[in-house]
Short mmCIF file of C-alpha atoms in Angstrom, two decimals:
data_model
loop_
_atom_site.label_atom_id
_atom_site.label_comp_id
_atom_site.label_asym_id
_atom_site.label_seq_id
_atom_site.Cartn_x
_atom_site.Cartn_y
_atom_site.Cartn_z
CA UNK A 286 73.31 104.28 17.98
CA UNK A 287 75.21 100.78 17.48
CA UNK A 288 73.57 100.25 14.15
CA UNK A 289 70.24 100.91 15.09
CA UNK A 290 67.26 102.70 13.76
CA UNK A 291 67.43 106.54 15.39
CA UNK A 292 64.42 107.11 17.22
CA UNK A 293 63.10 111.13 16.76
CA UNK A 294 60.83 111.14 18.84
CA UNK A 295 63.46 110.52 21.96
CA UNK A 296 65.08 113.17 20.20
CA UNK A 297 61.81 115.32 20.61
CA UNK A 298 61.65 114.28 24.04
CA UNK A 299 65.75 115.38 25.08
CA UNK A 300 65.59 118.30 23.33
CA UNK A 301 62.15 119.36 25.41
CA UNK A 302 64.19 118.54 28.30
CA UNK A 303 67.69 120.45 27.45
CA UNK A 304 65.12 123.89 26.48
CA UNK A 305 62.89 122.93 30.08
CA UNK A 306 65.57 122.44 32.19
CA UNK A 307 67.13 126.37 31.06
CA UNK A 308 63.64 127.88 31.80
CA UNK A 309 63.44 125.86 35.27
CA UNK A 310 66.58 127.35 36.41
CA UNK A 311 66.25 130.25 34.82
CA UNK A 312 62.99 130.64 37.15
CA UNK A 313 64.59 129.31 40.16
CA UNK A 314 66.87 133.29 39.89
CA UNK A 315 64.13 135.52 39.03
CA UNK A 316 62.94 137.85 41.75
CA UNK A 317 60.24 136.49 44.40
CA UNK A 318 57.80 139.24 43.39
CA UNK A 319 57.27 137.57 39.88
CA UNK A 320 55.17 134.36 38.77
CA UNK A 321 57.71 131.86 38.56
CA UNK A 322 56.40 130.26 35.03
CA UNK A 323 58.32 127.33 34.38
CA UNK A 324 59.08 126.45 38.45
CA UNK A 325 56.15 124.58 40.12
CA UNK A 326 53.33 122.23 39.37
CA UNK A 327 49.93 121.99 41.92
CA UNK A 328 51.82 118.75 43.46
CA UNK A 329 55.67 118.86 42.58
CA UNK A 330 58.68 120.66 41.13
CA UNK A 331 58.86 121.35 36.80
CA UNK A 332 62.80 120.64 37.28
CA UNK A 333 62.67 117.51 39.38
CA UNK A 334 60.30 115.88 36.72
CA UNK A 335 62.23 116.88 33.30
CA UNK A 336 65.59 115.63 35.41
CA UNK A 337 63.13 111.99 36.09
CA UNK A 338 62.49 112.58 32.44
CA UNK A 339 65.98 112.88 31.43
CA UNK A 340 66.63 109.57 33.28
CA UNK A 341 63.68 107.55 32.03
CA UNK A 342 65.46 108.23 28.37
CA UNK A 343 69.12 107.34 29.31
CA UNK A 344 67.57 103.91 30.76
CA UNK A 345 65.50 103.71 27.70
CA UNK A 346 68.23 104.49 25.15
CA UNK A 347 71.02 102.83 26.99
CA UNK A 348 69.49 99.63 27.17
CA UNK A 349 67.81 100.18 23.56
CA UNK A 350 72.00 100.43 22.63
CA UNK A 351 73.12 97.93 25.08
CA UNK A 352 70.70 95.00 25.43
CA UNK A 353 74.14 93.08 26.23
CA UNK A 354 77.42 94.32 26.28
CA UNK A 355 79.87 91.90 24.79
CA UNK A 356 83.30 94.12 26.35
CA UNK A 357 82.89 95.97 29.57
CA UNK A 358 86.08 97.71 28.17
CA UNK A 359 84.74 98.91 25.65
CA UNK A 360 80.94 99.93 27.13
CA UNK A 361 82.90 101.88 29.78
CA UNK A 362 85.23 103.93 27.27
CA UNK A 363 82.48 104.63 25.49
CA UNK A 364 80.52 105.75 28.52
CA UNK A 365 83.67 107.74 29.39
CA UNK A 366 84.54 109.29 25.79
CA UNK A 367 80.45 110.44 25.48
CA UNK A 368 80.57 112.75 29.00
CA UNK A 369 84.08 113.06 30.37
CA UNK A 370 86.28 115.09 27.42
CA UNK A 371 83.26 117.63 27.14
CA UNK A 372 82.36 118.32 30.90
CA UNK A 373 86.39 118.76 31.04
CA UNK A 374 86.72 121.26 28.63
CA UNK A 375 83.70 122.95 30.07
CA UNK A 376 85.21 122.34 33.30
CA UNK A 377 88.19 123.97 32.95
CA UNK A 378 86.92 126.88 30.64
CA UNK A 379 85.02 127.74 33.77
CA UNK A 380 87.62 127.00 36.58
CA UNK A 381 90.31 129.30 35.04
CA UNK A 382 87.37 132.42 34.26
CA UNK A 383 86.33 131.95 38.08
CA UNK A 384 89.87 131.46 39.25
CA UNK A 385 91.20 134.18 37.98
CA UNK A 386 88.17 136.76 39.01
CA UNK A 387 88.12 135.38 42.40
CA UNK A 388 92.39 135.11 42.37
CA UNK A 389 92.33 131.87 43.63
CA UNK A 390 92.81 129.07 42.28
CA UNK A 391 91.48 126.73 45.66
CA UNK A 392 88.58 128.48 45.64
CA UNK A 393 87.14 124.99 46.67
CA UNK A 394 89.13 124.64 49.57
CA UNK A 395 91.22 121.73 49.82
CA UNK A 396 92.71 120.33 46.41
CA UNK A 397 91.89 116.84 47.25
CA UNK A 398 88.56 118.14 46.36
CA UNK A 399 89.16 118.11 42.64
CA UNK A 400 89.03 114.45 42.73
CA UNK A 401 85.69 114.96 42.72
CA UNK A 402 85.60 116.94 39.65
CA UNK A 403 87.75 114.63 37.87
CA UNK A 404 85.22 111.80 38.07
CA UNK A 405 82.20 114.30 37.40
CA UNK A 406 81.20 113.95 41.07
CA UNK A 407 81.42 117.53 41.90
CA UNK A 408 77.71 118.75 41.48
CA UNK A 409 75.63 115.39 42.89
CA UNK A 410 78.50 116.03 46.31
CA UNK A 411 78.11 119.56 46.87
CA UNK A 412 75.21 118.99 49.17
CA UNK A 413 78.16 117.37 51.94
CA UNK A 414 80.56 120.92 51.32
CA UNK A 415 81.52 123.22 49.13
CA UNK A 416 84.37 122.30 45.73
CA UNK A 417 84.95 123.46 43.22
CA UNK A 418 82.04 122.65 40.96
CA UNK A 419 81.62 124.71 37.83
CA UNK A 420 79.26 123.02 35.57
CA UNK A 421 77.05 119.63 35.08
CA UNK A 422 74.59 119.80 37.43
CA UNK A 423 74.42 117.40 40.59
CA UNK A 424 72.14 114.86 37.59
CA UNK A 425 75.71 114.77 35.95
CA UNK A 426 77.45 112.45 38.68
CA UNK A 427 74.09 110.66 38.71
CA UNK A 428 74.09 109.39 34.99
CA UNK A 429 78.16 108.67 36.01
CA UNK A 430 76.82 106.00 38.85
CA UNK A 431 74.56 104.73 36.64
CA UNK A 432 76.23 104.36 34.01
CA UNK A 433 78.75 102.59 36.68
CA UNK A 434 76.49 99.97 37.60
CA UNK A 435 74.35 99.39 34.38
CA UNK A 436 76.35 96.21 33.56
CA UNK A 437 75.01 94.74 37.12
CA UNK A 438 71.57 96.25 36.77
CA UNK A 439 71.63 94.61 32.96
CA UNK A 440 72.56 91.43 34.52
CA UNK A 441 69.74 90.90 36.55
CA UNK A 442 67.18 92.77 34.88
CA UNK A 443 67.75 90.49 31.49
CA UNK A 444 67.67 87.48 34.44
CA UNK A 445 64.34 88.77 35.57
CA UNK A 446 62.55 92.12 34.81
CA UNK A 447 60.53 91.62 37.27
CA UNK A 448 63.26 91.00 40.01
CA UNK A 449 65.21 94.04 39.02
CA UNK A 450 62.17 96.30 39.16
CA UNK A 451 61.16 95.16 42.08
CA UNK A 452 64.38 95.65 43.55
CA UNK A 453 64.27 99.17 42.33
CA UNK A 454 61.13 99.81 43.82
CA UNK A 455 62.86 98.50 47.56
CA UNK A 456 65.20 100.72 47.38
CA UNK A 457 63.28 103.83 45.99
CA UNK A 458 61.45 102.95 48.76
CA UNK A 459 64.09 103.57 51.37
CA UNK A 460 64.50 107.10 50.82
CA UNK A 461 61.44 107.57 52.68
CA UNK A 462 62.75 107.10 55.36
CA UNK A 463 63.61 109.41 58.18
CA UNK A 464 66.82 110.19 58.46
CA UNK A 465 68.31 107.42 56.47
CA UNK A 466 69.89 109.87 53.97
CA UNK A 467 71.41 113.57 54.02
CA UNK A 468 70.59 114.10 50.40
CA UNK A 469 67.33 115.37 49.04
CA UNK A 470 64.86 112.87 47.98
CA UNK A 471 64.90 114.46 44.36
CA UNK A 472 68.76 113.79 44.45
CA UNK A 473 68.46 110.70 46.06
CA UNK A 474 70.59 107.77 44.01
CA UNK A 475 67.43 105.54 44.75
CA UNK A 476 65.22 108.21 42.91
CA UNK A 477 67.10 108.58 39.72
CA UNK A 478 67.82 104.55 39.75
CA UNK A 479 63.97 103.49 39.62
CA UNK A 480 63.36 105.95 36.32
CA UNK A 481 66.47 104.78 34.84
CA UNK A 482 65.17 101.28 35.09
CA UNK A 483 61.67 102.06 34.41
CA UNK A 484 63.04 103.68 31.14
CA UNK A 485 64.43 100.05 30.61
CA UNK A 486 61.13 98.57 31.21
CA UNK A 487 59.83 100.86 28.62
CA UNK A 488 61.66 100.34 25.86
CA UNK A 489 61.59 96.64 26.40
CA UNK A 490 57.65 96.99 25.85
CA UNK A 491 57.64 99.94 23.58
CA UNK A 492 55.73 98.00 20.98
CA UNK A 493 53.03 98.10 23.27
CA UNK A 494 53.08 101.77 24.08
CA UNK A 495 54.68 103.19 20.86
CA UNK A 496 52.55 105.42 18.90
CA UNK A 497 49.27 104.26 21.00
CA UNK A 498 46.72 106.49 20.80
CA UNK A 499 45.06 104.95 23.85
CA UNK A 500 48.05 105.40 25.90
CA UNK A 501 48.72 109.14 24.94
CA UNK A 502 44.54 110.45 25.87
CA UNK A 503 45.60 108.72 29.03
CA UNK A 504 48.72 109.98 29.97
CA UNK A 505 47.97 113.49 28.64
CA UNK A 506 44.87 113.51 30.96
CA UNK A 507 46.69 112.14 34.13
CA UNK A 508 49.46 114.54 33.17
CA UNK A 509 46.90 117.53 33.23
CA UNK A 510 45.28 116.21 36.52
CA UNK A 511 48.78 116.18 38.39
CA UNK A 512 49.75 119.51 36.63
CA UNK A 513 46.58 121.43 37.72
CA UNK A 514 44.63 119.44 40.67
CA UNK A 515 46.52 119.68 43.88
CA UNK A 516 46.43 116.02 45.73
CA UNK A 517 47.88 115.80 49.30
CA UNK A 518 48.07 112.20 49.17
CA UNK A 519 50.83 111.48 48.19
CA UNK A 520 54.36 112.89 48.80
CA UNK A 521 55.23 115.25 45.69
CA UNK A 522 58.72 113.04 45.01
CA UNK A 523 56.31 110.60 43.29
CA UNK A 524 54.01 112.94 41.58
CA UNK A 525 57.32 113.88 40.07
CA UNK A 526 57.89 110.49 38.67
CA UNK A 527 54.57 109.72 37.68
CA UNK A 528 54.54 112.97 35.86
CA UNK A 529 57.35 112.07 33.94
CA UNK A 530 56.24 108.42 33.14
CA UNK A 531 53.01 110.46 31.70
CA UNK A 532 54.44 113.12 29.92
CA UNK A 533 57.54 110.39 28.44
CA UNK A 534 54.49 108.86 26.19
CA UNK A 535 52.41 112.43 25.90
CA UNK A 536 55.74 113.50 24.28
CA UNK A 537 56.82 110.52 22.40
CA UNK A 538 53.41 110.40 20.88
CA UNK A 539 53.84 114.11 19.84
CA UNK A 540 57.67 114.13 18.67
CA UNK A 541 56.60 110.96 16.44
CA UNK A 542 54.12 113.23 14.32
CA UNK A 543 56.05 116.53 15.04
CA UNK A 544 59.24 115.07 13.67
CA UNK A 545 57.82 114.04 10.45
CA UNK A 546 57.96 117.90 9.82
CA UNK A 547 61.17 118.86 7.95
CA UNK A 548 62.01 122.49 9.71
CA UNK A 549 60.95 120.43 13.58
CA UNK A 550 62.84 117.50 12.14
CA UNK A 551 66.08 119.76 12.03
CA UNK A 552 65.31 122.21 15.16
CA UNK A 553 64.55 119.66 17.37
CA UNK A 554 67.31 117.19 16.62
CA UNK A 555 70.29 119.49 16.37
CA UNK A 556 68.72 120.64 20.02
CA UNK A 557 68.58 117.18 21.03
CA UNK A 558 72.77 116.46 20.16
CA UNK A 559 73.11 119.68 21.91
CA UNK A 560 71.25 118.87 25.01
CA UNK A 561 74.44 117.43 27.33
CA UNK A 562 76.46 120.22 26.14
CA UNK A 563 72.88 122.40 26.94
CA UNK A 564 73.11 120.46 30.23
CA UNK A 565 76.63 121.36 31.10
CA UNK A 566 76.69 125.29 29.95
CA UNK A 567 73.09 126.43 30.71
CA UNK A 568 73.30 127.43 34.31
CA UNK A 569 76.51 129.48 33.85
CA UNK A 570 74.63 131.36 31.00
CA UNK A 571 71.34 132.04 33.12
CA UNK A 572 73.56 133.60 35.80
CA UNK A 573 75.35 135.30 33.17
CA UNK A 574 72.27 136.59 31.80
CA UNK A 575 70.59 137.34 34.95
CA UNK A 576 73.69 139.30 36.34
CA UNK A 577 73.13 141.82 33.46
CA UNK A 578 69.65 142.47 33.89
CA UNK A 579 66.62 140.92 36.04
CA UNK A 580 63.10 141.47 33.88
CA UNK A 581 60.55 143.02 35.86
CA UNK A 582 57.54 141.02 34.96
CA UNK A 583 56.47 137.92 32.91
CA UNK A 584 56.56 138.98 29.62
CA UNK A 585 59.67 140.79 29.63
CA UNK A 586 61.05 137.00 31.76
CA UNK A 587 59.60 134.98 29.34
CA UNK A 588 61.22 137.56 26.27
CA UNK A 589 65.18 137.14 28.44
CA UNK A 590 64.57 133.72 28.77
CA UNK A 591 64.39 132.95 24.95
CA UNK A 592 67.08 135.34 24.67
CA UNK A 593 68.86 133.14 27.65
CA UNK A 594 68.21 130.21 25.75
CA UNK A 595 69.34 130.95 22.61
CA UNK A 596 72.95 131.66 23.95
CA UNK A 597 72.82 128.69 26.17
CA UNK A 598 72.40 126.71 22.59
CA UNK A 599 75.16 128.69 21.14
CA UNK A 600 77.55 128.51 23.74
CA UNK A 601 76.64 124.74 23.71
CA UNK A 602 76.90 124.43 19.64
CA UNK A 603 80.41 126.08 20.35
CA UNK A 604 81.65 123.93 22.71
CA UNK A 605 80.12 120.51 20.89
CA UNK A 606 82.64 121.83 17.97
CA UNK A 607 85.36 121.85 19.88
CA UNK A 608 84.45 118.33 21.65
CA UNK A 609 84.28 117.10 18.21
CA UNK A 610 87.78 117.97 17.19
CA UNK A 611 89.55 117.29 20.10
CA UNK A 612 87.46 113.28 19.41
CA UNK A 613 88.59 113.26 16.20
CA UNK A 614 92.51 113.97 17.00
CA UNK A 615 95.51 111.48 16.36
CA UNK A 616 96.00 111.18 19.79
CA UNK A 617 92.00 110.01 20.64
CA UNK A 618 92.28 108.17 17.66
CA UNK A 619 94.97 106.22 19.01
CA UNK A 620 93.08 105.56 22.40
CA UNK A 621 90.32 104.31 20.56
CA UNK A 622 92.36 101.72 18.70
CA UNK A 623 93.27 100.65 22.78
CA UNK A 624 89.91 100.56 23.01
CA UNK A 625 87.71 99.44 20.71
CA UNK A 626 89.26 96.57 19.22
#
């Protein structure tokens, strides 16, 4: 955290996300006949908002980290050495299981195709054709262009707040339109970029929002309006973000008093270091888990999905181990030294 205080009640707020985005997806398999629990709102989509979540806190955190950034060589590696050595390991855990059931290795089609994977690109592309994609989610090469372009967006929005938002606003705007793009609004780069830079906005002000009791009646009753009153006027993309905006201080307000709990205090924030590895693993686990039996109803779906998520945290505590020792070898430690002098 570059020095700076750890706040727990972001950590309340990822690990709600890493434990809501499993039951989402694990939803999104179930059989038609059964309530889907965890799937839909009355105007929008659980898993679109907890990913607009999920980019409202990078903003937020990376800009709470990074007001400046004194070496663009050394933001990037540190960008690169916090997503890329994990999602490869994942990667490639999964490529060579799927390879060898399948017995091919270009499963993807064309090789060139890795390319994609290398960069982390693999998920947010598969929309355009099929590659080999594994694990990460398309949000994955999202939070890569992002984090690509956060020393511009910095730039400007340190310049002018106001400009940048604005700007974000523009171009969120664009994906409106007919046509324009072959992506899905959700997925649309314009989409993720305004809560990414509205999670900037919010941590700039967050001594006006932070622990405001005010601001959290409000937010939890807006959030309960859009969660149960169905409203036509609007298209559901931005009941998804305004959702999120609302349940970002509804849950920061909660995680501050629920992490001054010792037992939540340690749940919640060993979730919360878990959630990218949670974020890489969990889909291969719910199909995993869904291939060996399909509950018939919503208690016994709601009983496999704890079950689903409880291996999706140990698969992801396992592979955050081995992460942590392959960051911690001579050979890292001697790219660091390149790095982060």
């Amino acid at each position: 955290m570059s020095g700076r205080e750890r706040d727990l009640s972001i950590d309340f707020m990822r690990a709600f996300c890493a434990v809501g985005i499993i039951a989402f997806h694990f939803f999104c398999h179930t059989e038609e006949h059964q309530t889907r629990l965890f799937y839909e709102f009355a105007n929008g989509s659980f898993g679109n908002t907890i990913v607009n979540m999920f980019f409202l806190i990078s903003g937020a955190m990376l800009y709470y980290n990074y007001p400046g950034i004194k070496s663009l060589k050394s933001f990037y590696y540190k960008r690169f050495k916090s997503i890329y050595p994990m999602f490869y390991i994942a990667f490639l855990a999964a490529y060579f299981y799927y390879s060898i059931r399948v017995r091919d290795f270009f499963y993807g089609g064309n090789p060139a195709k890795l390319l994609l994977t290398l960069f982390g690109l693999d998920g947010y592309f598969l929309y355009l054709a099929p590659n080999y994609y594994q694990v990460g989610e398309w949000f994955l090469g999202a939070i890569v262009m992002l984090y690509a372009i956060y020393p511009v967006l910095l730039k400007v929005f340190n310049k002018s707040a106001v400009l940048a938002t604005v700007i974000a606003f523009v171009l969120y705007g664009t994906a409106f339109l007919p046509g324009l793009f072959r992506v899905d609004i959700a997925c649309n780069m314009f989409s993720c970029l305004i809560s990414f830079e509205l999670g900037m906005v919010l941590m700039r002000h967050r001594k006006l929002w932070k622990s405001n009791l005010v601001i959290f009646i409000v937010s939890l009753i807006l959030s309960l309006g859009i969660l149960f009153i169905k409203m036509e006027i609007i298209h559901r993309n931005i009941f998804n973000h305004l959702l999120a905006i609302c349940l970002f201080f509804v849950f920061s307000y909660i995680g501050g008093l629920i992490m001054r709990n010792g037992v939540c205090l340690k749940v919640f924030s060993e979730i919360s270091k878990l959630s990218f590895a949670i974020f890489l693993v969990q889909h291969i686990i719910i199909n995993f888990m869904l291939g060996r039996y399909m509950p018939a109803n919503d208690v016994l779906s709601v009983l496999w999905l704890t079950a689903t998520a409880a291996v999706s945290v140990g698969v992801a505590k396992v592979l955050t181990v081995v992460n942590n020792v392959l960051l911690k070898s001579k050979a890292f430690q001697k790219i660091d030294a390149c790095f982060l002098k």
